[in-house]
XYZ file of C-alpha atoms in Angstrom:
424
model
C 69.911 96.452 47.247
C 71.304 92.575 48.059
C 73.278 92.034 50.619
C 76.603 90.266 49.882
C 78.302 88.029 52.240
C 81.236 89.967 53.078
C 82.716 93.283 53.063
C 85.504 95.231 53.931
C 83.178 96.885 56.433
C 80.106 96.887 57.915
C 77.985 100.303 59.436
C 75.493 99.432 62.005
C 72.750 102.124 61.881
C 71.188 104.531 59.135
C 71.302 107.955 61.398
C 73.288 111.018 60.570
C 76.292 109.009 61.726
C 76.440 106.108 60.292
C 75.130 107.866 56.890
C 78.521 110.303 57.359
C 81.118 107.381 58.026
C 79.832 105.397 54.860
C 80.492 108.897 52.788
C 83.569 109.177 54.423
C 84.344 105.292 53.398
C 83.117 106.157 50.356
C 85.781 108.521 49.608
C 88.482 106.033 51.058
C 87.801 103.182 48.794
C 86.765 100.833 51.412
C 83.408 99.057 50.016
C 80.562 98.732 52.487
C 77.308 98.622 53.251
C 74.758 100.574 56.268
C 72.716 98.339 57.508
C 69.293 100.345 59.086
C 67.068 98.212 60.724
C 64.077 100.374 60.631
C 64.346 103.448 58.298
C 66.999 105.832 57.924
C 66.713 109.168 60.492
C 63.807 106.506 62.519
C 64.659 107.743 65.577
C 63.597 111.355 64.376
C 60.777 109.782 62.522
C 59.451 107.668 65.227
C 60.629 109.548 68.453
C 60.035 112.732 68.321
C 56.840 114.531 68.809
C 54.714 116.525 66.178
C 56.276 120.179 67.346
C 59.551 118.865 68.247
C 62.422 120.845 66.642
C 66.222 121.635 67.147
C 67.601 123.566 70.182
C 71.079 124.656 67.994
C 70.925 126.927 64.936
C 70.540 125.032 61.039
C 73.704 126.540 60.468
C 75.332 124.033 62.793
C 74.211 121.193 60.673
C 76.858 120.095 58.649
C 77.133 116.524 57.087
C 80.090 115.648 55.258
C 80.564 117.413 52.403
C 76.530 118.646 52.908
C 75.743 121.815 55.121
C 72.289 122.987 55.478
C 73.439 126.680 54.447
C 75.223 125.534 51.695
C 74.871 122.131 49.736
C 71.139 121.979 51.282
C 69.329 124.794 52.116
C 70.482 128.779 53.232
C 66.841 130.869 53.073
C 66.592 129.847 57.246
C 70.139 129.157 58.677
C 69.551 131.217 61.402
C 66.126 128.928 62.422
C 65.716 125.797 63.822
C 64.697 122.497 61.587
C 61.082 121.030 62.865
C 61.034 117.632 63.016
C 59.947 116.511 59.353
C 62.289 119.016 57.904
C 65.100 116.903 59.683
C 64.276 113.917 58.154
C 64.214 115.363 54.913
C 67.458 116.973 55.519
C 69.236 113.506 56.146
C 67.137 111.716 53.521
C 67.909 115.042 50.893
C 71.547 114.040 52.299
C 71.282 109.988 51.384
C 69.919 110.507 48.199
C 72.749 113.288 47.466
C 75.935 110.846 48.388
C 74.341 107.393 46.577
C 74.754 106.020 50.129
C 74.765 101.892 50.241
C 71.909 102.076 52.889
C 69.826 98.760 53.376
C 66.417 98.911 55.829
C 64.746 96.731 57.269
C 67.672 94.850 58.512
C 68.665 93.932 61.678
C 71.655 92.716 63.173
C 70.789 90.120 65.764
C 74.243 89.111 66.863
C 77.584 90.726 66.336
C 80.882 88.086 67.386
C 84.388 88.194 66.392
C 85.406 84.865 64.760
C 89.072 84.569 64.734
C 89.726 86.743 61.617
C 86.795 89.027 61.656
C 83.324 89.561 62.603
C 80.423 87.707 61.979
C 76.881 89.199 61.794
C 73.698 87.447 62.117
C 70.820 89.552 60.517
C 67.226 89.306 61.246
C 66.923 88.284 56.736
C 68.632 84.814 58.092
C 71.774 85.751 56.536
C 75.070 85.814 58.000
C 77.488 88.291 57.051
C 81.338 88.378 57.360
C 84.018 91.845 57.380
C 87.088 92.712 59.149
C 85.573 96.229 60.293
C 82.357 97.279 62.109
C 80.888 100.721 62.475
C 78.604 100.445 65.242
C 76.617 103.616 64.501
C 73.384 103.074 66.663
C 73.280 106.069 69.150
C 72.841 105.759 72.448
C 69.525 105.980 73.037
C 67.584 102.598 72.713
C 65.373 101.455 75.450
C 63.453 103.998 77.245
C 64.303 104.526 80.902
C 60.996 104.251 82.954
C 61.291 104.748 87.071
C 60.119 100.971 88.843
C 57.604 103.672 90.516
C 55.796 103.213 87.327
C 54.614 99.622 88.359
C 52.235 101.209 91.224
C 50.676 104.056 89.303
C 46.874 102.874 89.046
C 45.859 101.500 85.691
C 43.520 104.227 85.497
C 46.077 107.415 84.577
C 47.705 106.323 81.153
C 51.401 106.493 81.027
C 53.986 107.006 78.256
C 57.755 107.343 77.884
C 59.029 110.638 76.023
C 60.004 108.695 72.571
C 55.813 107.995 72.833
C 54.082 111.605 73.048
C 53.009 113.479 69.891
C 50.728 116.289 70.898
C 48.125 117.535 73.319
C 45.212 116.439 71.716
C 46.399 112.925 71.967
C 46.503 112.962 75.978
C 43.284 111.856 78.117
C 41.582 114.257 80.079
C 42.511 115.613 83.641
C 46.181 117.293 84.375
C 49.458 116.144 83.207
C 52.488 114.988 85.279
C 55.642 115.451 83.338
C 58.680 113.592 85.017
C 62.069 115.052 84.104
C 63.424 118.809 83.036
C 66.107 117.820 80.450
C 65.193 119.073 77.280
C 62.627 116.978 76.459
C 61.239 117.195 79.663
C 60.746 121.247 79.427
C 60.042 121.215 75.700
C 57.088 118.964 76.511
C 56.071 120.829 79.185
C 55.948 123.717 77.523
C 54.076 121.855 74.373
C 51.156 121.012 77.076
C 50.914 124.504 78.365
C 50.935 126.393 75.227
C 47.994 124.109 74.422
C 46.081 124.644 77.580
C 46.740 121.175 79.736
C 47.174 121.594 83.262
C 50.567 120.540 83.635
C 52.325 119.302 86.706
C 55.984 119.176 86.105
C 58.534 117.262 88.333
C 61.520 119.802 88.076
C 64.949 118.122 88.072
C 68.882 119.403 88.662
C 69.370 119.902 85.194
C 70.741 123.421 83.616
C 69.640 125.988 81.114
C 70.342 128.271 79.163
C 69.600 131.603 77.242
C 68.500 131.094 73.952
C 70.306 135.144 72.641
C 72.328 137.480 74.874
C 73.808 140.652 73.163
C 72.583 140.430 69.681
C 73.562 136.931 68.649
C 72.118 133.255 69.311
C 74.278 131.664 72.545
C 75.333 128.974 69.970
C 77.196 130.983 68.267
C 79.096 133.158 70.865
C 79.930 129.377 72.255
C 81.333 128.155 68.684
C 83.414 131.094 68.979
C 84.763 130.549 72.164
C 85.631 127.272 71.574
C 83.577 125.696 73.400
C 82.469 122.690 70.810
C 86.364 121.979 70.524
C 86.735 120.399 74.091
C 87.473 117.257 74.380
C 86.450 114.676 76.677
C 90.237 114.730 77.732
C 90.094 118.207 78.181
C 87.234 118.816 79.694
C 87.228 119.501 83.588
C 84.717 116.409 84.245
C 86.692 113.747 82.206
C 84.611 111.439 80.851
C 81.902 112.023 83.748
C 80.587 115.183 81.104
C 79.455 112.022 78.851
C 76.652 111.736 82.000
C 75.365 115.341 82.498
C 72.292 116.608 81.397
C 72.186 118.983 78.675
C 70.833 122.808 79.432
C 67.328 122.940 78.530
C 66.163 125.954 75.679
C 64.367 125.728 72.332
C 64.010 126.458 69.341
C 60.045 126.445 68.536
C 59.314 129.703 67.309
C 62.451 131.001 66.304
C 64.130 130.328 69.250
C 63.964 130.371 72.826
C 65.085 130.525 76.466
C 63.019 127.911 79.005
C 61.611 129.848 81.546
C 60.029 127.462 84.038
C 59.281 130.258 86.413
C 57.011 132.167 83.781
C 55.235 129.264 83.119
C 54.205 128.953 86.647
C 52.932 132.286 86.551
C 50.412 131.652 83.993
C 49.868 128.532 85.896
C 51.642 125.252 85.501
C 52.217 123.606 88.641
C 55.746 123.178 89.663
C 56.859 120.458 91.999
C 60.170 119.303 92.718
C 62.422 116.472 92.191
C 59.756 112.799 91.779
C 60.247 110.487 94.658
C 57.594 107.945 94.161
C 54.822 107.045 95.026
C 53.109 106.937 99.041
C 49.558 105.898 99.481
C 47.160 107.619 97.226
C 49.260 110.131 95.866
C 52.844 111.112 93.902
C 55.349 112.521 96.509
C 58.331 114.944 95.370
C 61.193 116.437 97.069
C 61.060 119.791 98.673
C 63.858 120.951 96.153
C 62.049 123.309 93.857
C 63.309 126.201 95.028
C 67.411 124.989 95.021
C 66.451 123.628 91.215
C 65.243 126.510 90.208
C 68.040 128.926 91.108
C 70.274 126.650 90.599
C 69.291 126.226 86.389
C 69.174 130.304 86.862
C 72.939 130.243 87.759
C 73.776 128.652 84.710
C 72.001 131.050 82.787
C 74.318 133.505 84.628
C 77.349 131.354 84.415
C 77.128 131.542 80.427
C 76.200 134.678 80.046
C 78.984 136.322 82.335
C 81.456 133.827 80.051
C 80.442 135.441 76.814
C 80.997 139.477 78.797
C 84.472 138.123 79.714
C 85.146 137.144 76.148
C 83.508 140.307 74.615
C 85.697 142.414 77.000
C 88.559 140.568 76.562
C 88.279 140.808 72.108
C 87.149 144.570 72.233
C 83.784 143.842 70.965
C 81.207 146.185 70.567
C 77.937 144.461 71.345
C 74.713 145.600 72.316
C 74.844 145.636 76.220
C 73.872 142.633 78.387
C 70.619 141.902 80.382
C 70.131 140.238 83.622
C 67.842 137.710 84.370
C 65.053 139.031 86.912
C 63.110 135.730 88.083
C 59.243 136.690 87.594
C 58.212 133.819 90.095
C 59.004 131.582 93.409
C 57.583 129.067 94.941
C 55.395 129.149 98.035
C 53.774 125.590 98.105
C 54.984 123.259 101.202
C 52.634 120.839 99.395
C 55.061 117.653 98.266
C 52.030 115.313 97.429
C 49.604 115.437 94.456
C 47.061 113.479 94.414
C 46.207 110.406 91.823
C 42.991 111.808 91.353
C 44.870 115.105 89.666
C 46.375 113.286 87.339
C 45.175 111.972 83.926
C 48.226 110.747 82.563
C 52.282 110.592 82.693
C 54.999 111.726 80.717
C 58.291 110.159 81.776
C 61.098 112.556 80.305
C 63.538 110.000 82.038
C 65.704 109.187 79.600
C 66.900 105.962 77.782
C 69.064 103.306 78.876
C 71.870 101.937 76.416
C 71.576 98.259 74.780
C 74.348 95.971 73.434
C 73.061 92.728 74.480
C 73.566 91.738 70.773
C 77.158 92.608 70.889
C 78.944 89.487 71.853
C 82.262 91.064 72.220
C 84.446 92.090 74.959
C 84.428 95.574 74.940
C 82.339 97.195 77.775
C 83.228 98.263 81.410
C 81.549 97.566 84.544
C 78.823 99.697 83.428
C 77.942 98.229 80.463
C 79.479 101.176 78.836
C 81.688 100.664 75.656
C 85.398 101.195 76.312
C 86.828 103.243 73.404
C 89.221 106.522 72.421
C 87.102 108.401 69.961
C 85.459 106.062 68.739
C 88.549 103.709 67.986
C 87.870 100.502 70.723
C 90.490 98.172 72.133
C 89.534 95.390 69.716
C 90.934 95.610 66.271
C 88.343 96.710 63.474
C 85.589 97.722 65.718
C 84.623 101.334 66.138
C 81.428 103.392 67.633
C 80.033 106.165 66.038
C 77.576 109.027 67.374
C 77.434 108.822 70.805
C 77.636 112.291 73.169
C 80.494 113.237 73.973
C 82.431 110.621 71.968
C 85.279 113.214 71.765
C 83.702 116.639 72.022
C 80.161 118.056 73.084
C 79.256 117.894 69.448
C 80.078 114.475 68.699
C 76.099 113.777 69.345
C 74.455 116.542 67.310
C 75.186 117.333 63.292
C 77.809 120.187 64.295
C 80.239 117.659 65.280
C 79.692 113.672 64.096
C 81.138 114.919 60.504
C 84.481 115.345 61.927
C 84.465 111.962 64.588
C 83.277 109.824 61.392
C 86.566 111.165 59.550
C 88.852 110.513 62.576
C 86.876 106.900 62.667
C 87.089 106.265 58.894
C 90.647 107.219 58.462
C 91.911 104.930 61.442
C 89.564 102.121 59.981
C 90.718 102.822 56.063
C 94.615 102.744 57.473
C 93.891 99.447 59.468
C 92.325 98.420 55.765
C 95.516 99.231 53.564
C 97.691 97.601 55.558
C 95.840 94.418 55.765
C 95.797 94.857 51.769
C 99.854 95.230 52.140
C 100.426 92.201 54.184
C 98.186 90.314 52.354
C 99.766 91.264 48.955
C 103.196 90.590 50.636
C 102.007 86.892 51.511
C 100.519 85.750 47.729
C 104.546 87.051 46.881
């Protein structure tokens, strides 16, 4: 596909949301084109190791206009899409909607110039609209601890986005920094595949994966808990920086259980320090971590009683959670020489240093009301917590890309209007 000059707008990234806003512009009228600078769906392509696979239900997947259960596929709502059956899912979703998608383009620099915006791209063109979609996510550069710089050359290191599999790690133990979910679901990938694992447990939650006879994902849908706002929500716009509660959904599903796996021997440590001497130090936390991501487990789970109780429902009764383990170690060193490698489940760090436009706080953080920013024409797409906890994940960027495309498509018409008015 060529690339014109101009357009009426411009989507910056080929992901699930920048796919949904073009059908959404699509629909509107408004011509455009998605500009991918990799491939589409490459950050679950290229980031995402070999068993990695959804922690909410394929039901929750819903595209515009393009549900897995529906319009895709409906033999396995109930399971969780692996990691090659999500790219085909967006891809099957591309091809479905004739979406104006180019690869292998990137923009270099984004400015405003007095009437519009002007994009450089990495084919030596330069491209003009009066409406950007910046559609990127908000994961792009890998967030690595400066403790990283004195780890001898000798134990390999790699960020999250890097690890595949198992077999793919050097010999000797694994320390895996971090207990979001990728942190855990790593873990756990190690252990099931017999690698001595040494996990650095964090402060972040969990959760259950069923409690009385239905998947927690759905008793939450139900209680409305995916129609928060950011407004609404008791944190503000603080929720946009909590961790996620850690569960899976390899093998049809299921809770984390860090305590089980250090009964059948992964080494649990707690939060990483650094590094002192000859050896990685941690902080004697393990034991507040641990029943603290238990309490959230209980926290959920006596939500959805209180709403079963309050609706009359009859439900298989609940369980409680009975921890099978606890730590005893004093031990907050571990040795180099136990160590063959490093995982850093650390996170990523946002980049818009090719944005040169005034529209980010003191943090760096882009100043916006669901997606709509302070500068006319210029809109983000698919970042957590955008407006609710779904704007992230499938279940919810269908429905922020509408509220997006509609304020962009208005803006649009009534450009159209006043410019109509003028050649009169």
């Amino acid at each position: 596909m060529k690339i014109q000059s101009n357009y009426d707008a411009v989507v910056i990234g080929g992901g699930q949301a920048g796919l949904s806003a073009s059908v959404h512009l699509q629909k509107c009228g408004v011509e455009h084109v998605v500009l991918e600078r990799n491939r589409v769906a490459e950050s679950w392509r290229s980031q995402r190791w070999d068993n990695f696979c959804l922690v909410t239900p394929n039901w929750q997947c819903t595209l515009p206009e393009f549900a897995y259960d529906k319009e895709y596929r409906g033999g396995d709502r109930d399971g969780f899409m692996k990691r090659d059956e999500i790219v085909e899912y967006i891809e099957a979703f591309r091809q479905s909607k004739a979406i104006p998608v180019v690869e292998g383009v990137e923009v270099h620099q984004l400015s405003t110039d007095g009437e519009g915006f002007r994009l450089k791209l990495s084919s030596d063109q330069t491209l003009r609209t009066t409406n950007v979609i910046v559609a990127t996510g908000g994961y792009h550069v890998p967030r690595i601890p400066p403790a990283a710089q004195s780890v001898p050359a000798h134990i390999t290191q790699i960020h999250s986005s890097q690890y595949k599999n198992a077999a793919r790690m050097p010999d000797g133990g694994v320390l895996v920094v971090g207990t979001g979910q990728s942190g855990c679901q790593i873990a756990e990938d190690l252990h099931l595949e017999g690698k001595q694992v040494h996990l650095a447990v964090g402060r972040a939650p969990r959760a259950p994966r069923y409690y009385r006879g239905r998947d927690v994902t759905a008793w939450l849908v139900d209680m409305g808990a995916y129609d928060v706002t950011v407004d609404e929500h008791p944190m503000g716009k603080d929720v946009r920086k909590k961790t996620n509660h850690y569960l899976t959904g390899r093998d049809g599903g299921r809770e984390i259980d860090l305590r089980r796996f250090a009964r059948e021997g992964m080494d649990l440590r707690g939060r990483f320090l650094g590094i002192d001497g000859d050896a990685f130090r941690f902080q004697d936390d393990l034991s507040e971590n641990l029943d603290n991501a238990d309490a959230s487990v209980a926290r959920i789970k006596n939500e959805i009683d209180l709403y079963i109780d309050e609706n009359g429902m009859d439900c298989p009764p609940g369980e409680s959670y009975e921890p099978v383990w606890f730590p005893t170690q004093t031990d907050l060193a571990l040795p180099f020489d136990s160590v063959g490698s490093i995982v850093w489940c650390t996170g990523f760090r946002k980049d818009y240093e090719w944005m040169d436009i005034d529209v980010f706080d003191d943090e760096s953080e882009p100043i916006y009301d669901r997606g709509v920013t302070p500068v006319p024409g210029l809109y983000f797409l698919g970042l957590p917590w955008m407006h609710t906890w779904g704007s992230g994940r499938f279940g919810g960027v269908a429905a922020d890309a509408g509220h997006v495309v509609r304020h962009l498509a208005d803006r649009h018409a009534n450009a159209l209007t006043t410019l109509e008015r003028s050649i009169v």
